[in-house]
Amino acid sequence: MISVQDVRVALDGTPILHGVSFDVASGSVAGYVGPNGAGKTTTIRLLTGALTPDAGRVVVGGVDVVADPVEAKRRFGYVPEHGHLYESFTPTEYLAFVGRMHRLDEAAIRVRTAAHLRFWGLSEAADQSMTGFSKGMKQKVLVSAALVHDPPVLLLDEPLGGLDAHAVLQTRALLRTLAARGRTVFYSSHLLDAVEKVADLVVVLRDGRVIQTGSPEEITTLGGGGSLEDAFGKLTASADAYDEAEVLVAEAFGEGGAELRGQGLGREK
């Protein structure tokens, strides 16, 4: 359902992606992880059609994004990292607007809107202007808007921003349920624990190159065991984070480094 083949991108003459390739099968949740500046956002822009690759091919929902961008957009729902809503709308009005953009009939819009708002606990706020909504409430509406046309592919860029603990659990359950029903989820995030809990496949990106692909268990094993977070650190960093932290404390505070370790605040066991 998602295929990125030997994609290369340069922005203002600076190479960003260097021959990135990966495939995501139908019914899978793929976690796309990497440090800041690795190229995750650039990849999302390619998948959504906001950016054209200099070389390579991008397919979403079985459609070449460059060759047929309009049809590709029908095949996915997208939750951006920094989403913007028409805040003067109510949730009901906004989801109806999105549904009509996808040419859904009015009955389907009403049923799906009510179901999504009920799931997120927003039924009582359904007809209130979103101007005063919290970031978490707006994020719930954005997720609903991405799903209202029932797309086969869901593209997520840091989707948990502003969500409380219960809403995070709801999101994880929703993603796994969607995958079980054959939907494909592409989840770009720097939150390794969130990815580990929902992903079937993890793609690790560093400096614009895919350096490892596999299940969370495979990535963890390749990183020497422990956790996905530990493996990620070893795969993407040139130095151990605890070593770097101890150097900082020693340089900045002198004997404070040894003092902190003596208080049990040094390297975790």
XYZ file of N, CA, C and O in Angstrom, residues 75-266:
768
model
N -6.799 8.394 -1.488
C -6.447 7.110 -0.876
C -5.876 7.239 0.533
O -5.619 6.222 1.179
N -5.595 8.447 0.994
C -5.011 8.559 2.330
C -5.691 9.632 3.163
O -6.316 10.562 2.654
N -5.556 9.461 4.488
C -5.891 10.495 5.443
C -4.595 10.951 6.074
O -3.670 10.147 6.251
N -4.510 12.214 6.438
C -3.240 12.785 6.899
C -3.445 13.598 8.163
O -4.311 14.475 8.219
N -2.636 13.297 9.173
C -2.613 14.089 10.410
C -1.238 14.734 10.505
O -0.239 14.056 10.786
N -1.126 16.040 10.244
C 0.175 16.715 10.274
C 0.647 16.967 11.700
O -0.140 16.940 12.652
N 1.942 17.230 11.826
C 2.493 17.525 13.153
C 1.903 18.813 13.709
O 1.566 18.901 14.890
N 1.793 19.818 12.884
C 1.219 21.104 13.307
C -0.025 21.352 12.458
O 0.036 22.014 11.416
N -1.124 20.789 12.899
C -2.354 20.886 12.129
C -3.077 22.200 12.376
O -2.986 22.789 13.462
N -3.775 22.660 11.364
C -4.549 23.894 11.483
C -5.993 23.605 11.088
O -6.255 22.963 10.073
N -6.891 24.083 11.901
C -8.319 23.908 11.667
C -8.959 25.261 11.363
O -8.401 26.315 11.683
N -10.121 25.220 10.742
C -10.942 26.429 10.667
C -11.644 26.542 12.022
O -12.720 25.987 12.240
N -11.006 27.261 12.934
C -11.440 27.237 14.326
C -12.794 27.889 14.549
O -13.440 27.652 15.581
N -13.249 28.681 13.596
C -14.587 29.262 13.758
C -15.668 28.211 13.512
O -16.823 28.400 13.899
N -15.298 27.084 12.893
C -16.235 25.984 12.687
C -16.441 25.230 13.990
O -15.589 25.221 14.875
N -17.557 24.534 14.081
C -17.743 23.538 15.135
C -17.154 22.217 14.626
O -16.913 22.058 13.418
N -16.898 21.237 15.513
C -16.436 19.933 15.027
C -17.385 19.328 13.988
O -16.944 18.765 12.992
N -18.678 19.470 14.215
C -19.655 18.931 13.270
C -19.520 19.598 11.907
O -19.518 18.928 10.860
N -19.374 20.915 11.907
C -19.242 21.645 10.648
C -17.932 21.293 9.942
O -17.894 21.123 8.717
N -16.872 21.171 10.718
C -15.570 20.887 10.101
C -15.537 19.498 9.470
O -15.060 19.332 8.338
N -16.041 18.498 10.188
C -16.044 17.143 9.633
C -16.989 17.037 8.438
O -16.717 16.290 7.485
N -18.079 17.793 8.467
C -18.971 17.820 7.309
C -18.263 18.445 6.107
O -18.380 17.959 4.966
N -17.501 19.506 6.361
C -16.743 20.158 5.293
C -15.745 19.182 4.656
O -15.674 19.057 3.430
N -15.004 18.454 5.501
C -14.022 17.495 4.987
C -14.735 16.365 4.236
O -14.308 15.945 3.152
N -15.829 15.872 4.803
C -16.583 14.807 4.150
C -17.102 15.214 2.780
O -17.043 14.435 1.821
N -17.566 16.437 2.669
C -18.065 16.921 1.373
C -16.933 17.094 0.372
O -17.121 16.880 -0.834
N -15.753 17.489 0.867
C -14.590 17.581 -0.015
C -14.279 16.221 -0.641
O -13.799 16.138 -1.777
N -14.561 15.169 0.122
C -14.352 13.807 -0.394
C -15.611 13.232 -1.044
O -15.663 12.045 -1.352
N -16.619 14.075 -1.218
C -17.852 13.710 -1.922
C -18.615 12.578 -1.245
O -19.226 11.739 -1.907
N -18.598 12.565 0.081
C -19.426 11.611 0.817
C -20.870 12.097 0.811
O -21.134 13.304 0.780
N -21.805 11.162 0.894
C -23.202 11.595 0.986
C -23.479 12.069 2.414
O -22.773 11.706 3.361
N -24.521 12.862 2.560
C -24.792 13.530 3.844
C -25.093 12.527 4.960
O -24.716 12.746 6.117
N -25.743 11.439 4.625
C -26.066 10.438 5.649
C -24.784 9.829 6.219
O -24.653 9.655 7.437
N -23.839 9.500 5.342
C -22.563 8.929 5.798
C -21.803 9.928 6.652
O -21.200 9.564 7.670
N -21.830 11.182 6.251
C -21.148 12.222 7.029
C -21.727 12.300 8.441
O -20.984 12.361 9.432
N -23.049 12.304 8.559
C -23.682 12.405 9.878
C -23.323 11.208 10.760
O -22.969 11.369 11.927
N -23.399 10.001 10.198
C -23.116 8.799 10.977
C -21.657 8.774 11.428
O -21.353 8.505 12.595
N -20.751 9.055 10.513
C -19.324 8.987 10.840
C -18.910 10.098 11.795
O -18.108 9.875 12.705
N -19.456 11.284 11.599
C -19.144 12.394 12.504
C -19.579 12.069 13.917
O -18.803 12.236 14.881
N -20.789 11.596 14.079
C -21.290 11.261 15.416
C -20.448 10.171 16.055
O -20.128 10.236 17.258
N -20.061 9.163 15.279
C -19.273 8.053 15.824
C -17.899 8.527 16.288
O -17.428 8.162 17.376
N -17.236 9.341 15.478
C -15.901 9.826 15.844
C -15.953 10.718 17.076
O -15.129 10.579 17.994
N -16.893 11.634 17.112
C -16.978 12.546 18.252
C -17.350 11.805 19.531
O -16.858 12.126 20.623
N -18.178 10.793 19.406
C -18.529 9.977 20.573
C -17.295 9.216 21.074
O -17.049 9.146 22.281
N -16.519 8.655 20.155
C -15.306 7.914 20.526
C -14.351 8.789 21.328
O -13.770 8.347 22.332
N -14.185 10.037 20.899
C -13.227 10.931 21.551
C -13.818 11.707 22.726
O -13.123 12.517 23.334
N -15.070 11.463 23.047
C -15.685 12.183 24.155
C -15.981 13.636 23.834
O -15.992 14.494 24.732
N -16.236 13.923 22.558
C -16.477 15.303 22.140
C -17.932 15.565 21.759
O -18.247 16.619 21.200
N -18.823 14.651 22.068
C -20.224 14.807 21.648
C -20.847 16.091 22.192
O -21.578 16.794 21.482
N -20.531 16.401 23.461
C -21.139 17.593 24.062
C -20.586 18.881 23.450
O -21.225 19.930 23.542
N -19.388 18.784 22.854
C -18.781 19.965 22.228
C -18.984 19.971 20.717
O -18.406 20.802 20.014
N -19.838 19.085 20.216
C -19.993 18.906 18.776
C -20.432 20.170 18.061
O -20.060 20.402 16.903
N -21.216 21.010 18.730
C -21.755 22.202 18.085
C -21.201 23.484 18.687
O -21.810 24.556 18.594
N -20.017 23.373 19.282
C -19.335 24.547 19.835
C -18.210 24.971 18.893
O -17.538 24.129 18.294
N -17.991 26.258 18.779
C -16.873 26.756 17.989
C -15.560 26.213 18.555
O -15.377 26.112 19.779
N -14.629 25.838 17.690
C -13.361 25.265 18.152
C -12.351 26.326 18.580
O -11.219 25.994 18.960
N -12.762 27.578 18.569
C -11.855 28.662 18.943
C -11.260 28.454 20.332
O -10.078 28.702 20.562
N -12.077 27.996 21.264
C -11.600 27.821 22.633
C -11.150 26.418 22.965
O -10.902 26.107 24.145
N -11.025 25.554 21.977
C -10.628 24.166 22.239
C -9.161 24.080 22.661
O -8.315 24.859 22.205
N -8.869 23.094 23.495
C -7.484 22.808 23.853
C -6.781 22.165 22.664
O -7.420 21.717 21.699
N -5.446 22.084 22.745
C -4.684 21.454 21.662
C -5.097 19.989 21.496
O -5.212 19.491 20.368
N -5.342 19.317 22.624
C -5.743 17.921 22.557
C -7.091 17.733 21.885
O -7.273 16.800 21.090
N -8.033 18.611 22.169
C -9.355 18.525 21.535
C -9.242 18.751 20.032
O -9.864 18.045 19.231
N -8.426 19.713 19.639
C -8.234 19.972 18.212
C -7.572 18.773 17.534
O -7.918 18.424 16.397
N -6.631 18.151 18.240
C -5.952 16.993 17.660
C -6.928 15.848 17.414
O -6.840 15.146 16.404
N -7.868 15.671 18.306
C -8.881 14.628 18.130
C -9.743 14.905 16.889
O -10.097 13.985 16.150
N -10.051 16.164 16.663
C -10.832 16.520 15.472
C -10.006 16.282 14.212
O -10.523 15.798 13.191
N -8.716 16.583 14.273
C -7.838 16.351 13.120
C -7.754 14.866 12.768
O -7.790 14.498 11.594
N -7.632 14.018 13.786
C -7.598 12.573 13.532
C -8.919 12.120 12.921
O -8.946 11.331 11.968
N -10.022 12.626 13.451
C -11.340 12.284 12.905
C -11.469 12.717 11.455
O -11.998 11.985 10.613
N -10.967 13.911 11.148
C -11.043 14.428 9.785
C -10.226 13.571 8.818
O -10.609 13.372 7.661
N -9.090 13.041 9.298
C -8.249 12.187 8.450
C -8.928 10.861 8.131
O -8.617 10.230 7.114
N -9.862 10.445 8.993
C -10.490 9.135 8.841
C -11.914 9.184 8.301
O -12.476 8.135 7.973
N -12.486 10.360 8.189
C -13.915 10.447 7.904
C -14.274 9.840 6.543
O -15.383 9.312 6.363
N -13.348 9.860 5.578
C -13.643 9.280 4.256
C -13.193 7.825 4.155
O -13.215 7.241 3.077
N -12.809 7.229 5.291
C -12.441 5.818 5.374
C -11.338 5.467 4.367
O -11.501 4.561 3.535
N -10.178 6.133 4.459
C -9.110 5.884 3.488
C -8.388 4.568 3.774
O -8.318 4.128 4.928
N -7.804 3.936 2.750
C -7.034 2.716 2.976
C -5.689 2.969 3.633
O -5.072 2.049 4.190
N -5.200 4.223 3.586
C -3.897 4.567 4.157
C -4.051 5.766 5.082
O -4.750 6.732 4.758
N -3.391 5.687 6.245
C -3.388 6.794 7.193
C -1.938 7.220 7.424
O -1.097 6.407 7.801
N -1.648 8.499 7.161
C -0.315 9.061 7.341
C -0.317 9.956 8.569
O -1.095 10.914 8.651
N 0.558 9.653 9.515
C 0.585 10.357 10.797
C 1.964 10.955 11.037
O 2.970 10.248 10.985
N 2.006 12.240 11.327
C 3.264 12.911 11.649
C 3.163 13.427 13.080
O 2.519 14.433 13.336
N 3.780 12.712 14.013
C 3.721 13.060 15.444
C 2.268 13.276 15.886
O 1.884 14.382 16.289
N 1.439 12.243 15.849
C -0.001 12.423 16.063
C -0.433 12.601 17.515
O -1.604 12.893 17.764
N 0.470 12.412 18.477
C 0.048 12.411 19.881
C 0.172 13.771 20.562
O -0.085 13.883 21.759
N 0.535 14.791 19.815
C 0.716 16.110 20.411
C -0.537 16.625 21.094
O -1.596 16.712 20.486
N -0.416 16.972 22.367
C -1.531 17.544 23.116
C -2.489 16.543 23.708
O -3.402 16.924 24.451
N -2.327 15.251 23.403
C -3.267 14.246 23.904
C -2.907 13.815 25.318
O -1.729 13.645 25.651
N -3.934 13.602 26.152
C -3.681 13.106 27.498
C -3.481 11.593 27.455
O -3.571 10.957 26.405
N -3.182 11.021 28.630
C -2.811 9.602 28.685
C -3.912 8.695 28.134
O -3.636 7.734 27.410
N -5.164 8.994 28.474
C -6.255 8.154 27.989
C -6.411 8.265 26.484
O -6.621 7.257 25.794
N -6.282 9.478 25.950
C -6.407 9.661 24.508
C -5.271 8.974 23.757
O -5.462 8.484 22.642
N -4.086 8.929 24.375
C -2.959 8.194 23.769
C -3.309 6.712 23.668
O -3.073 6.068 22.636
N -3.880 6.157 24.736
C -4.300 4.754 24.705
C -5.381 4.529 23.647
O -5.369 3.519 22.936
N -6.325 5.468 23.543
C -7.363 5.368 22.519
C -6.748 5.362 21.116
O -7.165 4.596 20.237
N -5.752 6.226 20.909
C -5.110 6.315 19.601
C -4.418 5.012 19.242
O -4.540 4.511 18.114
N -3.707 4.443 20.205
C -3.027 3.166 19.954
C -4.049 2.076 19.599
O -3.848 1.314 18.649
N -5.122 2.021 20.370
C -6.148 1.010 20.107
C -6.787 1.232 18.739
O -7.056 0.275 17.997
N -7.002 2.480 18.376
C -7.612 2.796 17.083
C -6.696 2.368 15.932
O -7.157 1.770 14.954
N -5.413 2.638 16.049
C -4.472 2.277 14.981
C -4.393 0.771 14.802
O -4.387 0.261 13.668
N -4.348 0.031 15.905
C -4.285 -1.425 15.801
C -5.592 -1.982 15.223
O -5.580 -2.937 14.440
N -6.726 -1.382 15.586
C -8.019 -1.828 15.063
C -8.110 -1.554 13.564
O -8.594 -2.389 12.793
N -7.649 -0.386 13.138
C -7.649 -0.060 11.719
C -6.779 -1.045 10.935
O -7.161 -1.525 9.861
N -5.602 -1.355 11.470
C -4.709 -2.300 10.798
C -5.357 -3.681 10.703
O -5.251 -4.362 9.676
N -6.047 -4.091 11.770
C -6.708 -5.399 11.767
C -7.804 -5.471 10.707
O -8.143 -6.559 10.229
N -8.337 -4.311 10.325
C -9.376 -4.252 9.282
C -8.782 -3.968 7.901
O -9.499 -3.619 6.974
N -7.453 -4.124 7.774
C -6.807 -4.013 6.481
C -6.274 -2.657 6.108
O -5.719 -2.479 5.017
N -6.428 -1.655 6.995
C -5.890 -0.329 6.694
C -4.373 -0.325 6.927
O -3.843 -1.109 7.703
N -3.694 0.590 6.264
C -2.250 0.724 6.397
C -1.941 2.040 7.096
O -2.459 3.089 6.708
N -1.104 1.976 8.122
C -0.780 3.162 8.920
C 0.715 3.439 8.827
O 1.541 2.546 9.058
N 1.057 4.669 8.490
C 2.452 5.124 8.457
C 2.604 6.158 9.558
O 1.997 7.221 9.510
N 3.411 5.841 10.560
C 3.477 6.595 11.813
C 4.884 7.156 11.988
O 5.809 6.449 12.352
N 5.051 8.435 11.687
C 6.347 9.092 11.844
C 6.403 9.757 13.212
O 5.527 10.558 13.556
N 7.427 9.427 13.991
C 7.486 9.951 15.352
C 8.897 9.844 15.919
O 9.695 9.012 15.485
N 9.176 10.691 16.898
C 10.420 10.549 17.662
C 10.142 9.864 19.004
O 11.065 9.628 19.772
N 8.867 9.530 19.274
C 8.494 8.874 20.525
C 8.612 7.363 20.350
O 7.706 6.702 19.862
N 9.750 6.817 20.746
C 10.043 5.416 20.476
C 9.092 4.468 21.199
O 8.710 3.435 20.656
N 8.695 4.801 22.432
C 7.801 3.910 23.167
C 6.435 3.838 22.498
O 5.809 2.778 22.448
N 5.974 4.963 21.921
C 4.683 4.970 21.228
C 4.743 4.097 19.988
O 3.824 3.315 19.712
N 5.818 4.203 19.228
C 5.983 3.395 18.026
C 6.073 1.919 18.384
O 5.454 1.057 17.745
N 6.843 1.623 19.415
C 7.067 0.230 19.810
C 5.773 -0.474 20.169
O 5.609 -1.672 19.919
N 4.816 0.261 20.731
C 3.575 -0.344 21.196
C 2.570 -0.621 20.075
O 1.633 -1.380 20.276
N 2.744 -0.003 18.903
C 1.739 -0.187 17.846
C 2.298 -0.738 16.540
O 1.542 -1.240 15.713
N 3.606 -0.654 16.316
C 4.158 -0.933 14.992
C 4.429 -2.417 14.759
O 4.892 -3.130 15.647
N 4.142 -2.863 13.539
C 4.567 -4.180 13.065
C 5.940 -4.074 12.427
O 6.734 -5.011 12.442
N 6.193 -2.910 11.818
C 7.422 -2.663 11.072
C 8.017 -1.345 11.548
O 7.290 -0.374 11.764
N 9.324 -1.317 11.712
C 10.021 -0.083 12.074
C 11.067 0.213 11.006
O 11.857 -0.663 10.640
N 11.050 1.435 10.492
C 12.042 1.899 9.525
C 12.854 2.984 10.218
O 12.306 3.994 10.654
N 14.166 2.753 10.350
C 15.046 3.689 11.054
C 15.805 4.520 10.024
O 16.494 3.978 9.149
N 15.684 5.833 10.148
C 16.296 6.771 9.208
C 17.392 7.562 9.922
O 17.211 7.996 11.065
N 18.522 7.730 9.249
C 19.589 8.583 9.781
C 20.278 9.285 8.620
O 20.663 8.636 7.646
N 20.405 10.597 8.733
C 21.093 11.391 7.706
C 20.550 11.115 6.304
O 21.305 11.024 5.328
N 19.227 10.970 6.201
C 18.603 10.805 4.903
C 18.754 9.440 4.279
O 18.498 9.266 3.081
N 19.133 8.446 5.086
C 19.295 7.076 4.595
C 18.590 6.109 5.534
O 18.625 6.291 6.756
N 17.973 5.085 4.968
C 17.400 4.019 5.786
C 18.547 3.119 6.248
O 19.256 2.535 5.420
N 18.726 3.018 7.554
C 19.837 2.222 8.064
C 19.385 0.889 8.654
O 20.211 0.000 8.861
N 18.077 0.747 8.898
C 17.582 -0.528 9.412
C 16.081 -0.608 9.220
O 15.366 0.385 9.381
N 15.594 -1.790 8.863
C 14.170 -2.049 8.717
C 13.859 -3.412 9.312
O 14.599 -4.373 9.081
N 12.777 -3.511 10.081
C 12.388 -4.791 10.656
C 11.310 -4.610 11.692
O 10.835 -3.497 11.929
N 10.902 -5.698 12.306
C 9.928 -5.610 13.392
C 10.597 -4.941 14.600
O 11.834 -4.882 14.678
N 9.805 -4.434 15.556
C 10.422 -3.858 16.755
C 11.374 -4.838 17.443
O 12.437 -4.440 17.929
N 10.999 -6.115 17.455
C 11.843 -7.121 18.097
C 13.155 -7.296 17.336
O 14.230 -7.414 17.944
N 13.079 -7.297 16.004
C 14.294 -7.444 15.194
C 15.221 -6.245 15.360
O 16.441 -6.408 15.485
N 14.647 -5.052 15.363
C 15.466 -3.848 15.535
C 16.124 -3.857 16.907
O 17.308 -3.521 17.052
N 15.371 -4.244 17.926
C 15.915 -4.304 19.285
C 17.066 -5.293 19.366
O 18.114 -5.005 19.958
N 16.893 -6.464 18.755
C 17.949 -7.480 18.767
C 19.197 -6.990 18.043
O 20.332 -7.166 18.527
N 19.010 -6.368 16.883
C 20.139 -5.853 16.121
C 20.889 -4.768 16.886
O 22.097 -4.583 16.692
N 20.149 -4.057 17.760
C 20.772 -3.006 18.561
C 21.396 -3.520 19.839
O 21.839 -2.724 20.675
N 21.403 -4.836 20.021
C 22.053 -5.412 21.196
C 21.121 -5.768 22.317
O 21.555 -6.041 23.438
N 19.800 -5.796 22.032
C 18.842 -6.157 23.074
C 18.445 -4.963 23.916
O 18.841 -3.831 23.661
N 17.659 -5.200 24.950
C 17.176 -4.117 25.810
C 15.828 -3.627 25.346
O 14.835 -4.326 25.464
N 15.794 -2.435 24.782
C 14.537 -1.852 24.324
C 14.744 -1.237 22.949
O 15.883 -1.060 22.485
N 13.638 -0.891 22.305
C 13.728 -0.217 21.016
C 14.434 1.121 21.177
O 15.203 1.537 20.305
N 14.207 1.784 22.290
C 14.852 3.074 22.536
C 16.364 2.917 22.616
O 17.117 3.717 22.057
N 16.837 1.876 23.308
C 18.272 1.619 23.390
C 18.851 1.339 22.009
O 19.920 1.842 21.639
N 18.133 0.493 21.232
C 18.601 0.146 19.897
C 18.650 1.377 19.008
O 19.604 1.572 18.243
N 17.625 2.235 19.112
C 17.577 3.456 18.322
C 18.780 4.335 18.636
O 19.425 4.881 17.737
N 19.086 4.462 19.914
C 20.227 5.280 20.312
C 21.530 4.772 19.722
O 22.364 5.541 19.238
N 21.700 3.446 19.738
C 22.935 2.869 19.208
C 23.012 2.987 17.692
O 24.093 3.151 17.123
N 21.863 2.889 17.029
C 21.851 2.940 15.571
C 21.996 4.353 15.022
O 22.532 4.543 13.927
N 21.535 5.340 15.774
C 21.476 6.691 15.216
C 22.447 7.674 15.848
O 22.624 8.774 15.324
N 23.071 7.316 16.945
C 23.970 8.247 17.624
C 25.418 7.789 17.485
O 25.706 6.601 17.413
N 26.313 8.761 17.457
C 27.738 8.442 17.343
C 28.365 8.191 18.707
O 29.480 7.712 18.801
N 27.657 8.519 19.761
C 28.197 8.327 21.106
C 27.076 7.945 22.051
O 25.898 8.193 21.791
N 27.424 7.321 23.163
C 26.452 6.917 24.164
C 25.898 8.151 24.872
O 26.650 9.025 25.322
N 24.567 8.218 24.983
C 23.933 9.401 25.575
C 24.344 9.607 27.027
O 24.535 10.747 27.474
N 24.499 8.522 27.803
C 24.890 8.667 29.199
C 26.329 9.169 29.314
O 26.653 9.993 30.179
N 27.206 8.668 28.433
C 28.586 9.155 28.436
C 28.623 10.644 28.135
O 29.346 11.417 28.785
N 27.848 11.060 27.136
C 27.799 12.472 26.777
C 27.254 13.315 27.925
O 27.750 14.416 28.187
N 26.228 12.794 28.626
C 25.649 13.535 29.752
C 26.652 13.689 30.882
O 26.748 14.756 31.513
N 27.421 12.632 31.153
C 28.416 12.696 32.228
C 29.522 13.687 31.883
O 30.012 14.419 32.751
N 29.915 13.739 30.590
C 30.918 14.706 30.168
C 30.399 16.122 30.360
O 31.109 17.004 30.866
N 29.145 16.365 29.970
C 28.555 17.692 30.134
C 28.561 18.122 31.596
O 28.992 19.232 31.937
N 28.058 17.234 32.473
C 27.965 17.593 33.890
C 29.350 17.842 34.471
O 29.571 18.797 35.235
N 30.318 16.997 34.096
C 31.681 17.162 34.612
C 32.294 18.475 34.137
O 32.935 19.195 34.903
N 32.072 18.812 32.834
C 32.652 20.037 32.296
C 31.961 21.282 32.830
O 32.598 22.292 33.123
N 30.632 21.206 32.963
C 29.869 22.386 33.367
C 29.904 22.642 34.866
O 29.908 23.783 35.307
N 29.921 21.535 35.647
C 29.786 21.692 37.092
C 30.955 21.107 37.885
O 30.891 21.016 39.103
N 31.985 20.678 37.186
C 33.159 20.157 37.879
C 32.847 18.909 38.667
O 32.364 17.913 38.113
N 33.064 18.972 39.969
C 32.840 17.813 40.826
C 31.377 17.428 40.914
O 31.037 16.393 41.446
N 30.495 18.256 40.363
C 29.061 17.943 40.412
C 28.726 16.636 39.754
O 27.794 15.945 40.132
N 29.507 16.256 38.722
C 29.236 15.001 38.049
C 29.379 13.834 38.980
O 28.506 12.973 39.094
N 30.498 13.785 39.722
C 30.716 12.694 40.664
C 29.698 12.749 41.786
O 29.204 11.722 42.261
N 29.325 13.969 42.163
C 28.350 14.130 43.239
C 26.989 13.582 42.842
O 26.313 12.886 43.597
N 26.589 13.877 41.612
C 25.310 13.363 41.119
C 25.303 11.856 41.067
O 24.351 11.197 41.456
N 26.412 11.254 40.584
C 26.473 9.810 40.515
C 26.407 9.189 41.897
O 25.809 8.152 42.110
N 26.993 9.891 42.861
C 26.955 9.385 44.220
C 25.550 9.406 44.796
O 25.214 8.631 45.695
N 24.706 10.277 44.267
C 23.314 10.349 44.724
C 22.404 9.401 43.948
O 21.195 9.424 44.097
N 23.027 8.601 43.070
C 22.228 7.655 42.293
C 21.579 8.260 41.073
O 20.642 7.712 40.523
N 22.096 9.419 40.620
C 21.481 10.079 39.474
C 22.323 9.960 38.219
O 22.101 10.656 37.246
N 23.287 9.067 38.221
C 24.104 8.843 37.043
C 23.483 7.807 36.154
O 22.288 7.688 36.031
